[in-house]
Short mmCIF file of C-alpha atoms and ligand atoms in Angstrom, two decimals:
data_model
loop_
_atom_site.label_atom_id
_atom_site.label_comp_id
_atom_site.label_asym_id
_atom_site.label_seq_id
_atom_site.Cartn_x
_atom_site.Cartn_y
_atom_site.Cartn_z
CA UNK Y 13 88.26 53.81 23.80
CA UNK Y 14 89.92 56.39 25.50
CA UNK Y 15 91.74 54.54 29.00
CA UNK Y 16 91.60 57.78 31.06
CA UNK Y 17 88.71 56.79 33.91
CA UNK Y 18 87.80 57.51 36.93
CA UNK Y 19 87.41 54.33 39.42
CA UNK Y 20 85.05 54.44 42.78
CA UNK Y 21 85.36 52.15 45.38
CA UNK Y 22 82.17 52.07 47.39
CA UNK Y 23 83.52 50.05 49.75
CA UNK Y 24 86.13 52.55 51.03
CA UNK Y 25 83.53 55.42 51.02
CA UNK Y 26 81.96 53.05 53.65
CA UNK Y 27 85.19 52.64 55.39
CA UNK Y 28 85.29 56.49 55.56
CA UNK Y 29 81.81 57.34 56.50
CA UNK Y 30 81.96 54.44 59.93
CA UNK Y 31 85.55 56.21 60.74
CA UNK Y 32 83.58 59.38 61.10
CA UNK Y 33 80.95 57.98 63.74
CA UNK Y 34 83.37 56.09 65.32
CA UNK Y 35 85.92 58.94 65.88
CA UNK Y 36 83.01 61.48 66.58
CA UNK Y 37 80.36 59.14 68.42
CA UNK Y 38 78.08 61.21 67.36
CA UNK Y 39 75.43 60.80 64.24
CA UNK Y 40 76.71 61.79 60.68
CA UNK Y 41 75.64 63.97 57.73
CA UNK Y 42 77.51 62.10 54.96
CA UNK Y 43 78.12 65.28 52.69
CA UNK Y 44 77.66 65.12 49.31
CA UNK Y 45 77.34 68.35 48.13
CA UNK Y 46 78.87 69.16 44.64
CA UNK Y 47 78.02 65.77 42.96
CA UNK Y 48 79.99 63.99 46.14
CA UNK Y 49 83.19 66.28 45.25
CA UNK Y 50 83.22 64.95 42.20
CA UNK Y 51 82.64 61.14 42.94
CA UNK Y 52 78.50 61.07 41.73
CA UNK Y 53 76.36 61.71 44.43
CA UNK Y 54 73.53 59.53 43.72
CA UNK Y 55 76.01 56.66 43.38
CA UNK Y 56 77.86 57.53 46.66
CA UNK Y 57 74.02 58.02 48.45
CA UNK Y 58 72.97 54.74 47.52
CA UNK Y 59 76.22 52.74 48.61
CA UNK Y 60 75.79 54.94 52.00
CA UNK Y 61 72.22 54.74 52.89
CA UNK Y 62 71.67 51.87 54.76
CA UNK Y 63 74.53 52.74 57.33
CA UNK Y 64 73.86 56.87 57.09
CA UNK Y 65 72.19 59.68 59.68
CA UNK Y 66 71.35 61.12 56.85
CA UNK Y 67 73.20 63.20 54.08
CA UNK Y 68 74.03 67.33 53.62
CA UNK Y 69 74.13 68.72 49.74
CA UNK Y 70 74.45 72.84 48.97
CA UNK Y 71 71.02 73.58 47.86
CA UNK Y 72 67.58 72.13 46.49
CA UNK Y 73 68.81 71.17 43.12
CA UNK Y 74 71.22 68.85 44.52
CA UNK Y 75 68.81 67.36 47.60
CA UNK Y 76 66.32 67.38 44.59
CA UNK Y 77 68.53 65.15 42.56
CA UNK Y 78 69.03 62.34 45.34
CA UNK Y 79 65.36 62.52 46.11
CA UNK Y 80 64.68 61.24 42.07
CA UNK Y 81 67.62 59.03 42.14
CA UNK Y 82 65.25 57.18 44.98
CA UNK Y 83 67.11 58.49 48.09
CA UNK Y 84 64.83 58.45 51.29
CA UNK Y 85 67.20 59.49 54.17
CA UNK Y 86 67.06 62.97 55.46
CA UNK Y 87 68.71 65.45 53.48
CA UNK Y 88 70.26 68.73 54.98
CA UNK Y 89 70.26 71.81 52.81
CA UNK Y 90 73.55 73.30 54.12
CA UNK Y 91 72.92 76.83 52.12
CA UNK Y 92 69.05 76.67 53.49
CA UNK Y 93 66.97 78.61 50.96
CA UNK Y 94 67.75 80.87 48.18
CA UNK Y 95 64.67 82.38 47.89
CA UNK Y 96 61.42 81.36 49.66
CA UNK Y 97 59.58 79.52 47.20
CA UNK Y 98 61.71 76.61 48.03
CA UNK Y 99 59.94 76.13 51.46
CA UNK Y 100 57.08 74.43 49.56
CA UNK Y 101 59.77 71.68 48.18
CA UNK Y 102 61.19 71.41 51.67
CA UNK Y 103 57.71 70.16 52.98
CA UNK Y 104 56.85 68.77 49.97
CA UNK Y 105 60.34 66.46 49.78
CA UNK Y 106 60.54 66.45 53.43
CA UNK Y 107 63.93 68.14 53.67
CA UNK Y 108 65.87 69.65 57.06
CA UNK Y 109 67.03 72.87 56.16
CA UNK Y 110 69.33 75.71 57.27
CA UNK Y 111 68.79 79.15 58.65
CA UNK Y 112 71.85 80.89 58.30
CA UNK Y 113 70.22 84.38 58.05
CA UNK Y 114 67.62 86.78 59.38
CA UNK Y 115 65.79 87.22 55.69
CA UNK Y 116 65.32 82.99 55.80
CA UNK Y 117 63.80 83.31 58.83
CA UNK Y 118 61.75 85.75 57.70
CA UNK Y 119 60.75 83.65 54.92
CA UNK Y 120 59.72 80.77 57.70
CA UNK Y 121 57.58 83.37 59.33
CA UNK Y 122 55.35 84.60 56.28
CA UNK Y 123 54.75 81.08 54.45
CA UNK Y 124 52.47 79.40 54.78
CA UNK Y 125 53.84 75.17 55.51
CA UNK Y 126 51.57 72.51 54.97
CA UNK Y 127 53.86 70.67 57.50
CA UNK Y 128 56.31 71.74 60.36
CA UNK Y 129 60.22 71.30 58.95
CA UNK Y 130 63.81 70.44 60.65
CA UNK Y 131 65.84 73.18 61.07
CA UNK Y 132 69.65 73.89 61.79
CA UNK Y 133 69.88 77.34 63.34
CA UNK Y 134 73.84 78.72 61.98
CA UNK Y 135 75.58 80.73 64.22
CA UNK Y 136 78.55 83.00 63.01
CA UNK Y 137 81.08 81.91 65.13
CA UNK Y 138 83.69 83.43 63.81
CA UNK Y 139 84.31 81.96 60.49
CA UNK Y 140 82.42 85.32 59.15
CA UNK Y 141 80.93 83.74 56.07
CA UNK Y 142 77.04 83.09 56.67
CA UNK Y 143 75.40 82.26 60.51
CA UNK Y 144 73.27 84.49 62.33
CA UNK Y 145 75.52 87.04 64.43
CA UNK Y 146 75.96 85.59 68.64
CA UNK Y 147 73.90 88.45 69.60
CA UNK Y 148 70.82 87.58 67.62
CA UNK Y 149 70.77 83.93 68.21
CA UNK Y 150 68.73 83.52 71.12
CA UNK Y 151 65.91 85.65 69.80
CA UNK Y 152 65.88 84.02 66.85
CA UNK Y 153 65.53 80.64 68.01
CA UNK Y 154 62.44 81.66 70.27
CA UNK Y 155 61.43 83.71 66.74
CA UNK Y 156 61.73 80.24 65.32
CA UNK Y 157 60.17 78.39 68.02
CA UNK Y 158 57.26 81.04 68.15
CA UNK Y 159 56.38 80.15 64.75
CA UNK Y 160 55.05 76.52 65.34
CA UNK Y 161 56.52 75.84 62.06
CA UNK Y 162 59.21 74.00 63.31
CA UNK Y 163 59.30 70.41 64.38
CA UNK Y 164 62.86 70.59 65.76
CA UNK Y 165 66.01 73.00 66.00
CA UNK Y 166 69.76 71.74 65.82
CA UNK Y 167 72.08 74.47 66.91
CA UNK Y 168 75.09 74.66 64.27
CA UNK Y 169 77.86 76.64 63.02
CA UNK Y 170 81.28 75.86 61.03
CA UNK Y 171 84.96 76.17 61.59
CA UNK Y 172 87.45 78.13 59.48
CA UNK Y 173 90.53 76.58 60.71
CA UNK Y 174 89.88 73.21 62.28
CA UNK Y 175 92.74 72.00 59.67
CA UNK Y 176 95.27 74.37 61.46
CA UNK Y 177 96.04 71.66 64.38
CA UNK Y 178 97.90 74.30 66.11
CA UNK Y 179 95.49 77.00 66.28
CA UNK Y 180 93.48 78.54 68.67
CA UNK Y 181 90.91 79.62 66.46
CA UNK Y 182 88.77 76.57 66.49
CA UNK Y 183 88.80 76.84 70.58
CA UNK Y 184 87.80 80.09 70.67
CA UNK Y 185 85.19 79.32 67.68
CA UNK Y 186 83.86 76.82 70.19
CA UNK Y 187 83.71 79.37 73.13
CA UNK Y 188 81.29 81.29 71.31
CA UNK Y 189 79.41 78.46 70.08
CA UNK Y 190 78.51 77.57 73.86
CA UNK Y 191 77.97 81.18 74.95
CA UNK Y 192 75.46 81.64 72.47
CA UNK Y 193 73.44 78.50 72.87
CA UNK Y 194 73.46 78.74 76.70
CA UNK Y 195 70.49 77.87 78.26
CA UNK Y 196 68.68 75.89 74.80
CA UNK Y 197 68.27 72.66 74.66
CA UNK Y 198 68.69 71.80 71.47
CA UNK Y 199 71.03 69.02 69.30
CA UNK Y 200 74.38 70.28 68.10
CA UNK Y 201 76.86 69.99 65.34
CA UNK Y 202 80.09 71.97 64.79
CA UNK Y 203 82.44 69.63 63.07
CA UNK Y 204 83.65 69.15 59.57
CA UNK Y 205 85.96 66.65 58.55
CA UNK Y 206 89.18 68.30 60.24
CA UNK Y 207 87.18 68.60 63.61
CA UNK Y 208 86.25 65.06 63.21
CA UNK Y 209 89.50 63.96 63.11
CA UNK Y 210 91.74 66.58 64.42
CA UNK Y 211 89.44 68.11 67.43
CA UNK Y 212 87.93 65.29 69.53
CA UNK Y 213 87.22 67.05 72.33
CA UNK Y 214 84.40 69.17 70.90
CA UNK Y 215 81.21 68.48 71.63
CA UNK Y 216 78.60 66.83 69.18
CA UNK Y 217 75.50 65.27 68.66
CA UNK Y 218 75.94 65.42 64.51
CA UNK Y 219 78.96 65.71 62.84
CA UNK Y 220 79.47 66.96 58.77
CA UNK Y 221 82.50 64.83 57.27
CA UNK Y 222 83.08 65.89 53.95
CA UNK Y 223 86.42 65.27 52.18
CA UNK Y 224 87.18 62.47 54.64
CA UNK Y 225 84.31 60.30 52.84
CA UNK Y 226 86.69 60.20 49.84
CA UNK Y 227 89.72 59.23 52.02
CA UNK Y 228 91.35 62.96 51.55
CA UNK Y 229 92.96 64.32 54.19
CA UNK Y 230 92.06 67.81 55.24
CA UNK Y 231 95.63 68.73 56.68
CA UNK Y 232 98.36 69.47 54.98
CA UNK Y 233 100.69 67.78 57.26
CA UNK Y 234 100.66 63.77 58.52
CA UNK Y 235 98.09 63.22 60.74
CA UNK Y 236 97.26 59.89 62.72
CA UNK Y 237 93.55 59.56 62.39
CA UNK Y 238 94.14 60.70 58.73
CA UNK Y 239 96.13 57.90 58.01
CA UNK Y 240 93.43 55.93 58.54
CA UNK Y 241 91.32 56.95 55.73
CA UNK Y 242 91.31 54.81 52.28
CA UNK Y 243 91.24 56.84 48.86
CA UNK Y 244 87.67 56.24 47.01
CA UNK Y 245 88.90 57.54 43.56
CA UNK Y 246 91.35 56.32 41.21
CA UNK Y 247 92.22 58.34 38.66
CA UNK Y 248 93.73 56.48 36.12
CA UNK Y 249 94.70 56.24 32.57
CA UNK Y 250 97.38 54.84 30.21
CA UNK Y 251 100.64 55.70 28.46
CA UNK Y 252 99.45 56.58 24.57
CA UNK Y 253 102.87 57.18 23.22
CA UNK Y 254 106.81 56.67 24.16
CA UNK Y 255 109.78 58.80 22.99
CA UNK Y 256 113.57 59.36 24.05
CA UNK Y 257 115.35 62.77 23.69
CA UNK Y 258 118.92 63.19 23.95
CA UNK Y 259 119.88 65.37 27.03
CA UNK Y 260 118.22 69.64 26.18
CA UNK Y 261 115.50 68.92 24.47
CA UNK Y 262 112.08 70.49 25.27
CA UNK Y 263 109.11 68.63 26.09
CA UNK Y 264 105.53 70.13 25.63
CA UNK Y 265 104.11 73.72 25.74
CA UNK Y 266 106.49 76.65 26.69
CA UNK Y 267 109.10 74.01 26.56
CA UNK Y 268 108.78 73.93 30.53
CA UNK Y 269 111.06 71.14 31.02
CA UNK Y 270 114.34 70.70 29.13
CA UNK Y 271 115.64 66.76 29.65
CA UNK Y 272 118.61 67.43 31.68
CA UNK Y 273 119.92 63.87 30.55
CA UNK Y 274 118.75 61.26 28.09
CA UNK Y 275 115.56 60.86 29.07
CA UNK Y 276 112.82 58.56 28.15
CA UNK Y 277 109.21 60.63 28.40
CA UNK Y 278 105.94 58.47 28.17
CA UNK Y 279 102.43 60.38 26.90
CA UNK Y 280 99.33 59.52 29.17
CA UNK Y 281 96.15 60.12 28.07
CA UNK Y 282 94.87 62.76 30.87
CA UNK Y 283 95.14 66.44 30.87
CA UNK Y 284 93.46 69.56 32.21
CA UNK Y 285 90.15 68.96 30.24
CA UNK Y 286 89.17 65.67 32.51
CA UNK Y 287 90.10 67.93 35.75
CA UNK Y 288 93.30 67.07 36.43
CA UNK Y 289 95.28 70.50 37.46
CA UNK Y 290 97.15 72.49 34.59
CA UNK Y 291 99.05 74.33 37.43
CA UNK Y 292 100.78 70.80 38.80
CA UNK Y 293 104.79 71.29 37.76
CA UNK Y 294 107.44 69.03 36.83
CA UNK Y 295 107.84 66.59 39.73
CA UNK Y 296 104.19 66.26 40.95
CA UNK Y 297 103.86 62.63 41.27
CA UNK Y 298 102.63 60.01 39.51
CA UNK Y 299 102.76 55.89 39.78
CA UNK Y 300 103.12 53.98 35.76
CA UNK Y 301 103.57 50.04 36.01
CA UNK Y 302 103.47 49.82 39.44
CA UNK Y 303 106.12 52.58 40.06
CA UNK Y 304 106.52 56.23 41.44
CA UNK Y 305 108.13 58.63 38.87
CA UNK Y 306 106.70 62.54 37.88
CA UNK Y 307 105.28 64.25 35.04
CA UNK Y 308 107.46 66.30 33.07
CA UNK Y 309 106.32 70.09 31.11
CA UNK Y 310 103.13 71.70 31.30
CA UNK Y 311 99.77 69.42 31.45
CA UNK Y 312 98.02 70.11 28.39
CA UNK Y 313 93.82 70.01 27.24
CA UNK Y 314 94.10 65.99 26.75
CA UNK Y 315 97.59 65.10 27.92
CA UNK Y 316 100.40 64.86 29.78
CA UNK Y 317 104.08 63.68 29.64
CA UNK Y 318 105.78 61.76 32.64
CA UNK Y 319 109.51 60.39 33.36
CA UNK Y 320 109.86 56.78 32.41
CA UNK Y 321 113.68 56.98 32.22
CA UNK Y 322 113.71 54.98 35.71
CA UNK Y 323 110.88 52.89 34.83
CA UNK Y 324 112.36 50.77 31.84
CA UNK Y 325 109.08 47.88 32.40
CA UNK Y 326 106.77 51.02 31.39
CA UNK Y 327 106.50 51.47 27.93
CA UNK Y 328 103.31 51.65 25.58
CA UNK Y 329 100.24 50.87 27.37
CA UNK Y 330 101.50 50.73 30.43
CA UNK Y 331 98.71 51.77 33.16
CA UNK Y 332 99.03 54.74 35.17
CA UNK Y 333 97.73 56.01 38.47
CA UNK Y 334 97.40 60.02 38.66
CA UNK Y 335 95.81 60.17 41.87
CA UNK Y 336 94.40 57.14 44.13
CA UNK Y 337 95.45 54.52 46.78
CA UNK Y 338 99.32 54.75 45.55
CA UNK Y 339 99.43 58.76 44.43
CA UNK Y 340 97.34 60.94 47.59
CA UNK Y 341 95.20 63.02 46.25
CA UNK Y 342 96.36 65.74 48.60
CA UNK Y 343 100.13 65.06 47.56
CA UNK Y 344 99.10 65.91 43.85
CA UNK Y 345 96.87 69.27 44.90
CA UNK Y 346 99.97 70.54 46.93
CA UNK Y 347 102.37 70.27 44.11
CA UNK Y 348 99.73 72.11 42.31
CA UNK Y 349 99.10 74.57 44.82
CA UNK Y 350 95.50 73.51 45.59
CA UNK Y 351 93.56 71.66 47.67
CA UNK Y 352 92.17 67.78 47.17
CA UNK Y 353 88.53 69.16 47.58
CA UNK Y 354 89.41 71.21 44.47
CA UNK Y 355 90.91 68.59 42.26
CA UNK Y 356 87.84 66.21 42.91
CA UNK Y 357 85.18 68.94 42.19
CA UNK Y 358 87.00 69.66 38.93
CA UNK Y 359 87.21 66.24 37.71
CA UNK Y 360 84.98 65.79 34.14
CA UNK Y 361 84.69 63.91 31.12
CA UNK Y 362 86.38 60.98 32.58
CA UNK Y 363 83.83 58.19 33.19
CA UNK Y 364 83.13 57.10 36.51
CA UNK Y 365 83.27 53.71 36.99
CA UNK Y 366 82.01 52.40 40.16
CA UNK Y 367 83.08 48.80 42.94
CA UNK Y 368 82.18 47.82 46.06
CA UNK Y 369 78.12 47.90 45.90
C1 PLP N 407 81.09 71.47 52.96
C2 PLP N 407 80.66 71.56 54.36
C3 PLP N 407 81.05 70.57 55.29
C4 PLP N 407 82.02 69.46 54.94
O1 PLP N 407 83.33 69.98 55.02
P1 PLP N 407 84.60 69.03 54.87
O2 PLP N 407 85.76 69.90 55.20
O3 PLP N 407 84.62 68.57 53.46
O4 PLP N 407 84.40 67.92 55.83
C5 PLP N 407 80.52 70.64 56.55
N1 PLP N 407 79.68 71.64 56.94
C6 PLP N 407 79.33 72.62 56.08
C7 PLP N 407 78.44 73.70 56.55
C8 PLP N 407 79.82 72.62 54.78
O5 PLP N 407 79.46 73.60 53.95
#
């Protein structure tokens, strides 16, 4: 059997998810959007339920999915609708669901609901993306209101650069936020996994941790509370094949790397095919037996090559850690010029094997 695999602990997820509260005080959406980044999200539902608020996935398909896989928490539809058919399966699944637009709102106004639904008014605060714009907030929350389709409103909109620790933009994201809900009395929620951790002082009622769940951290420089976050996935696999070159000789496609001394080059069974990035160079890290040392060439469909020359215990077999507890995920997806949310969501073929229930 091919070793490459990917290894959940459940256990750390939870970790993750109680950080969240605890550093927000406020409820949390677990989101779980995109198959849980990559991590299964019926799997990661389950192991949160009995602690979570509730959870946030992209669209119906996914919220959908967790309601078959037995999942009875609320479920936030981050995207809202698509078109309004879906409104039926909101009531009919009992899903809270985003208005992000005039036309959805619309769509609340001519259907018919067999039952009132929770909704999360967006406002554009300056990320520019989706939200209604400041100046039509108000009227659209009394539009909404008017409607007596609604059993509650929570106010909401999302930060561009809460991982920019240095930036005003978040602030003056926030200073919009409060002059457009001004006088409502609604719930809140702003904050994504760098406001959770990064921005403490904004207000919340319900915060939306993402890529901390998976113990990722959303900056690209240390960060205290991110240090506190354990790594859910191991990816892992095992070294297939060993070979030493004399100093110049090429190793893999493009013949990328040329051994600049004798150097001993172990084959692991991973390549761009299960997810992991083609665009990660020479030197992006790695841990074999225990030990830090780098891959070497280009990543290919089904392999890769890594340094063992310092590692003389590593030879055939020897088990290897491409990303986890030892490897950051984020140190691997800046080497490859990327992000950790990217390298998760890519991940495939690999099995997922699961701890901590
Ligand atoms: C994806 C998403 C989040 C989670 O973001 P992270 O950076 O992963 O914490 C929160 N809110 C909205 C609206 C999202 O789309």
């Amino acid at each position: 059997m091919r070793p490459a695999r990917a290894l959940i602990d459940l256990q750390a997820l939870r970790h993750n998810y109680q950080l969240a509260r605890q550093l927000s005080g406020a409820r949390a959406l677990a989101v779980i959007k995109a198959d849980a980044y990559g991590h299964g999200a019926v799997r990661c539902a389950q192991a949160l339920e009995a602690d979570a608020d509730g959870f946030a996935v992209a669209c119906i398909e996914e919220a959908l999915a967790l309601r078959a896989g037995g999942i009875k928490a609320p479920v936030l539809l981050l995207e809202g609708i698509f078109e309004a058919s879906e409104l039926a399966l909101i009531v009919e699944h009992d899903l809270w669901c985003v208005v992000h637009s005039l036309w959805q709102l619309e769509a609340i106004e001519q259907t018919r609901l067999a039952k009132p639904i929770n909704v999360w008014l967006k406002l554009d605060s300056g990320m520019h993306r989706v939200g209604l714009h400041p100046k039509d907030y108000q009227a659209a929350y009394q539009r909404l209101l008017a409607t007596g389709k609604v059993s509650k409103i929570v106010l909401m909109s999302h930060f561009a650069r809460a991982d920019e620790l240095d930036s005003s933009a978040s602030s003056e994201q926030v200073a919009v936020f409060e002059a457009a809900r001004q006088g409502l009395s609604a719930e809140i929620s702003l904050r994504n996994s760098p406001a959770v951790l990064g921005w403490p002082q904004v207000p919340s009622d319900w915060v939306r941790p993402g890529i901390m769940l998976y113990g990722a951290t959303p900056f690209d420089v240390p960060q205290a509370e991110a240090a506190r976050l354990q790594p859910v996935m191991t990816l892992e696999s095992k070294v297939i094949c060993v070979r030493e070159l004399p100093a110049g000789e090429p190793v893999g496609y493009g013949a990328k790397f040329i051994s600049p001394r004798p150097t001993r080059v172990g084959v692991v069974a991973m390549g761009y095919a299960d997810g992991y990035p083609r665009q990660a160079p020479t030197g992006t890290p790695v841990l074999v037996a225990g030990k830090r040392s780098q891959i070497i060439g280009r990543v290919s469909m089904d392999m890769l090559c890594i340094d063992l020359t310092d590692v003389p215990e590593a030879g055939l077999g020897s088990p290897v850690e491409l990303w986890g507890k030892n490897v950051l995920a984020s140190d691997v997806a800046m080497h490859a010029g990327t992000i950790p949310y990217q390298i998760f969501c890519n991940l495939r073929r690999v099995p997922l094997v699961y701890s901590g229930d």
